[in-house]
Structures are given as structure tokens and as C-alpha cells.
PDB file of C-alpha atoms in Angstrom:
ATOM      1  CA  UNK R   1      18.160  72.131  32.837  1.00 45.00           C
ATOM      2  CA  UNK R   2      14.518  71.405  33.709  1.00 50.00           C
ATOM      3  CA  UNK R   3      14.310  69.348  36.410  1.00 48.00           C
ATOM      4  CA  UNK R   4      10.971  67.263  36.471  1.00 52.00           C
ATOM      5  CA  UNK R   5       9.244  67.367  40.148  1.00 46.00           C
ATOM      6  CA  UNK R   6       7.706  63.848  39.736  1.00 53.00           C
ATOM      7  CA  UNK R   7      10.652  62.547  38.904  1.00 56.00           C
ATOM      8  CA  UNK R   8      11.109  60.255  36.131  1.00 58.00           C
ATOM      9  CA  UNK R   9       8.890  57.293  37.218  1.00 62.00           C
ATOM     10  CA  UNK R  10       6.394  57.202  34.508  1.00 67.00           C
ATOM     11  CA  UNK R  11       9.422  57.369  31.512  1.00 72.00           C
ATOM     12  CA  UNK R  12      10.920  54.370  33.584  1.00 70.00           C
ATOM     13  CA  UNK R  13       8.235  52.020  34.144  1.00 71.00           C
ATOM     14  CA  UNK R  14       7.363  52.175  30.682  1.00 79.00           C
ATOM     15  CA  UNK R  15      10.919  51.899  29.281  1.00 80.00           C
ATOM     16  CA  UNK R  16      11.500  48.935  31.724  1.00 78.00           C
ATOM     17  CA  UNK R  17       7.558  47.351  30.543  1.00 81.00           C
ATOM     18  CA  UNK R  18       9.325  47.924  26.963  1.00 83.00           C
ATOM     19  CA  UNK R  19      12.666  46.106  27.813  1.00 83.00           C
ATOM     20  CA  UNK R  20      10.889  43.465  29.127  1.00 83.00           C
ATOM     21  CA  UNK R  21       8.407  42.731  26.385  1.00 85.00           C
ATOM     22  CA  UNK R  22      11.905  42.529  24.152  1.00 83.00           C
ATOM     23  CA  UNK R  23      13.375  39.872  26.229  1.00 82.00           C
ATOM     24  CA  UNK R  24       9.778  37.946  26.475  1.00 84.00           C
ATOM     25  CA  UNK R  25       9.312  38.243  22.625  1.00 82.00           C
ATOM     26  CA  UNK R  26      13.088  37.134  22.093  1.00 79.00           C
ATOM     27  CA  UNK R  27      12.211  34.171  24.547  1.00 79.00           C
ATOM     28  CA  UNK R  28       9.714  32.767  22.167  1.00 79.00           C
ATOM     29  CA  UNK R  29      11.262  33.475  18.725  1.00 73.00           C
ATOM     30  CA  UNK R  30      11.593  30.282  17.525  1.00 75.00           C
ATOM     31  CA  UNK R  31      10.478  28.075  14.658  1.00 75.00           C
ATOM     32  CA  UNK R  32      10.106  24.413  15.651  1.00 77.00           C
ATOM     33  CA  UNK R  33       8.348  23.793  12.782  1.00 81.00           C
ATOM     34  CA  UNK R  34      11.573  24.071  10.671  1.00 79.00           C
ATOM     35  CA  UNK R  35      13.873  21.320  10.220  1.00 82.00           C
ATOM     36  CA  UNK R  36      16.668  20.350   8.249  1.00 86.00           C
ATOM     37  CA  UNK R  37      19.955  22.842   7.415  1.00 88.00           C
ATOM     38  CA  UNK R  38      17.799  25.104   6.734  1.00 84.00           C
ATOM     39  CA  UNK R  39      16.136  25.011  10.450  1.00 84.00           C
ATOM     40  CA  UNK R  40      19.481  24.631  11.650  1.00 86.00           C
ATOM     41  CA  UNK R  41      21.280  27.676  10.078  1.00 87.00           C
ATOM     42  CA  UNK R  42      18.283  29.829  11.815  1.00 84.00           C
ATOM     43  CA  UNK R  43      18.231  28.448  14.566  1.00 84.00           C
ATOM     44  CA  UNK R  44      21.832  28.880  15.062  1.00 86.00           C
ATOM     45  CA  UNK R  45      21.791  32.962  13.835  1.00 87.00           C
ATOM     46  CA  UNK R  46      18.707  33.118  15.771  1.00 85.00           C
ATOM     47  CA  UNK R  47      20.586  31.900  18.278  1.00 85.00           C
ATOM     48  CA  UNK R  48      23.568  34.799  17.884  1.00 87.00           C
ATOM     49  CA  UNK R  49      20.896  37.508  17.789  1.00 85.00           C
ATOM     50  CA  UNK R  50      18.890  36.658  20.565  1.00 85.00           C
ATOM     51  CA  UNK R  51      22.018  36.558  22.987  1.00 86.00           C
ATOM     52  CA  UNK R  52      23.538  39.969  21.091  1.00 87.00           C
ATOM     53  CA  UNK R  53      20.165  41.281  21.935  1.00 85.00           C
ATOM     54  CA  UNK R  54      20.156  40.899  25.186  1.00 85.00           C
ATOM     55  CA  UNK R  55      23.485  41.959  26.096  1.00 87.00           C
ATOM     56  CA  UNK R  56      22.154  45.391  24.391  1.00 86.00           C
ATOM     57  CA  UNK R  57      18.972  44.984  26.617  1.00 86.00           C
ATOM     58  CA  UNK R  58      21.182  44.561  29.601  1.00 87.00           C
ATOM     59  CA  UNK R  59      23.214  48.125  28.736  1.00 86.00           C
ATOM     60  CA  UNK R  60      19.281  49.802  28.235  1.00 84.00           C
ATOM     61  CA  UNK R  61      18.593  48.435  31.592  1.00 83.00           C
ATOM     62  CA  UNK R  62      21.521  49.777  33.304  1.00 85.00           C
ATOM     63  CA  UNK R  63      21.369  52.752  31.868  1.00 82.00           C
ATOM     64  CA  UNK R  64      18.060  52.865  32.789  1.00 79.00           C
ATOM     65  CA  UNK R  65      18.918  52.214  36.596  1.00 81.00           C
ATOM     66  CA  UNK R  66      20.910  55.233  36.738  1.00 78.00           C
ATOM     67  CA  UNK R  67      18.671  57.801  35.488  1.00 76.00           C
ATOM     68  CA  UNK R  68      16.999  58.016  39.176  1.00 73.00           C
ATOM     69  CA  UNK R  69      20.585  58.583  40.690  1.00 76.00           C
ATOM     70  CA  UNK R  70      21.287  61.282  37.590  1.00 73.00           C
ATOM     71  CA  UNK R  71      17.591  62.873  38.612  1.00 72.00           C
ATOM     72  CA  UNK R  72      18.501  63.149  42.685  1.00 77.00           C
ATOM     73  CA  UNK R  73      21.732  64.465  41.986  1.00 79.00           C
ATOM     74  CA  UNK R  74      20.301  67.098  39.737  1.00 74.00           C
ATOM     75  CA  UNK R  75      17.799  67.802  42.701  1.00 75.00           C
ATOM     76  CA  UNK R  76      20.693  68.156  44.899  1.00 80.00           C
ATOM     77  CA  UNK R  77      22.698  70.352  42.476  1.00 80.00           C
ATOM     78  CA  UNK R  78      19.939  72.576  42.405  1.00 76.00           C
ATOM     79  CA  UNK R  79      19.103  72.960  45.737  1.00 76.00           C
ATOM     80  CA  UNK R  80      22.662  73.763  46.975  1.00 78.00           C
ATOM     81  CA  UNK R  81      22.475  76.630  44.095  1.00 75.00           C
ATOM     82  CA  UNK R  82      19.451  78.115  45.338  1.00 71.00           C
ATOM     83  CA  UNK R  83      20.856  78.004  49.285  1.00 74.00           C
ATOM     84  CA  UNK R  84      23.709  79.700  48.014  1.00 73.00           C
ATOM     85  CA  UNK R  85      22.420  82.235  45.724  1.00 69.00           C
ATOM     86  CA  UNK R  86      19.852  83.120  48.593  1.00 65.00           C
ATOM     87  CA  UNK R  87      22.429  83.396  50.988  1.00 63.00           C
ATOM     88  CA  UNK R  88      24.381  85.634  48.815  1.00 62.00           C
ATOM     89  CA  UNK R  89      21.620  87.920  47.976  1.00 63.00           C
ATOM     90  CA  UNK R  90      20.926  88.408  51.450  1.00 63.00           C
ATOM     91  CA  UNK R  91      24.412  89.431  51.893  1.00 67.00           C
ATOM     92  CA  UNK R  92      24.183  92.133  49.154  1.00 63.00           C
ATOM     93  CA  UNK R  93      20.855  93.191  50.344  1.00 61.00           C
ATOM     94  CA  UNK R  94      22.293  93.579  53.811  1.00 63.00           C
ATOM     95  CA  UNK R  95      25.426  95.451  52.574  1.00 64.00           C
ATOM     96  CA  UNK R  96      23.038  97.792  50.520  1.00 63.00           C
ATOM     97  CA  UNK R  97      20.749  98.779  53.278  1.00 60.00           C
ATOM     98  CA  UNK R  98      23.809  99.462  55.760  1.00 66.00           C
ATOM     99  CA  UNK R  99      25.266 101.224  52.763  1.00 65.00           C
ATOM    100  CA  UNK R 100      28.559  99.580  52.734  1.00 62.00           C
ATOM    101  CA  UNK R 101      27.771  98.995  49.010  1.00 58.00           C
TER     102      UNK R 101
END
């Protein structure tokens, strides 16, 4: 796995901007101009949508959250490898040039 040295900052701030636009454009979905049953019945799915949308939007943004932790664990993961593996090469290298390979 790849590990990206600048981290995932630019992904995130734009996938947060993006979440955020959602929940402002759900905000303002309305039609006050309608009235009647008809106004009624969409205000009342509206209504269901808006609130199923943002309990998706509210997964996104956790999941979003934890994609730093993921990318510092990674980070970690990959630094312990590379102490070990050059602390076992030196070993064999060692071992080699007193020839108890």
C-alpha cells in the first residue's frame, strides 16, 4: 500500500466542503409556494428524505473522521517494518562478514 506523505488533507477538506454543501442544500429544499394535499404530501416525503439523508451524511462524516487515524496507523505500520527489516539486515550483513553465514 502507497502511503501518501501529505497525508490525506486535501481529499478531506473537499469531501467535508462536499458533505456540507449536502446538508446546506437539504436545509433549503423546500417549496412554500405549494399548498394544499398536494404541498402537504411533499412536504411530508420531503420531510422523510431530508432526515434519511442526513443520517447517511452523518455515516460519510464519520467515516470521514477516521481516515486520518487509518493514515497514521499506516505510517506507523510502516515505520516499525522498515526498523525491523533494517535491523535484520544488519544482522545478516554482520553474520556474513564474520562468516558465521
Amino acid at each position: 500500500m502507497l502511503i501518501d506523505a501529505l497525508g490525506p488533507a486535501g481529499p478531506l477538506n473537499s469531501a467535508h466542503g462536499l458533505v456540507d454543501d449536502l446538508r446546506a442544500v437539504l436545509a433549503d429544499a423546500s417549496c412554500p409556494q405549494w399548498t394544499g394535499t398536494a404541498g402537504d404530501g411533499y412536504r411530508a416525503r420531503r420531510d422523510e428524505a431530508v432526515a434519511q439523508a442526513h443520517t447517511v451524511l452523518d455515516e460519510i462524516s464519520q467515516a470521514l473522521d477516521l481516515v486520518p487515524s487509518f493514515e497514521s496507523e499506516c505510517a506507523k505500520t510502516l515505520a516499525a517494518a522498515q526498523r525491523a527489516m533494517s535491523t535484520s539486515c544488519k544482522i545478516g550483513i554482520d553474520m556474513a562478514l564474520s562468516g558465521r553465514w
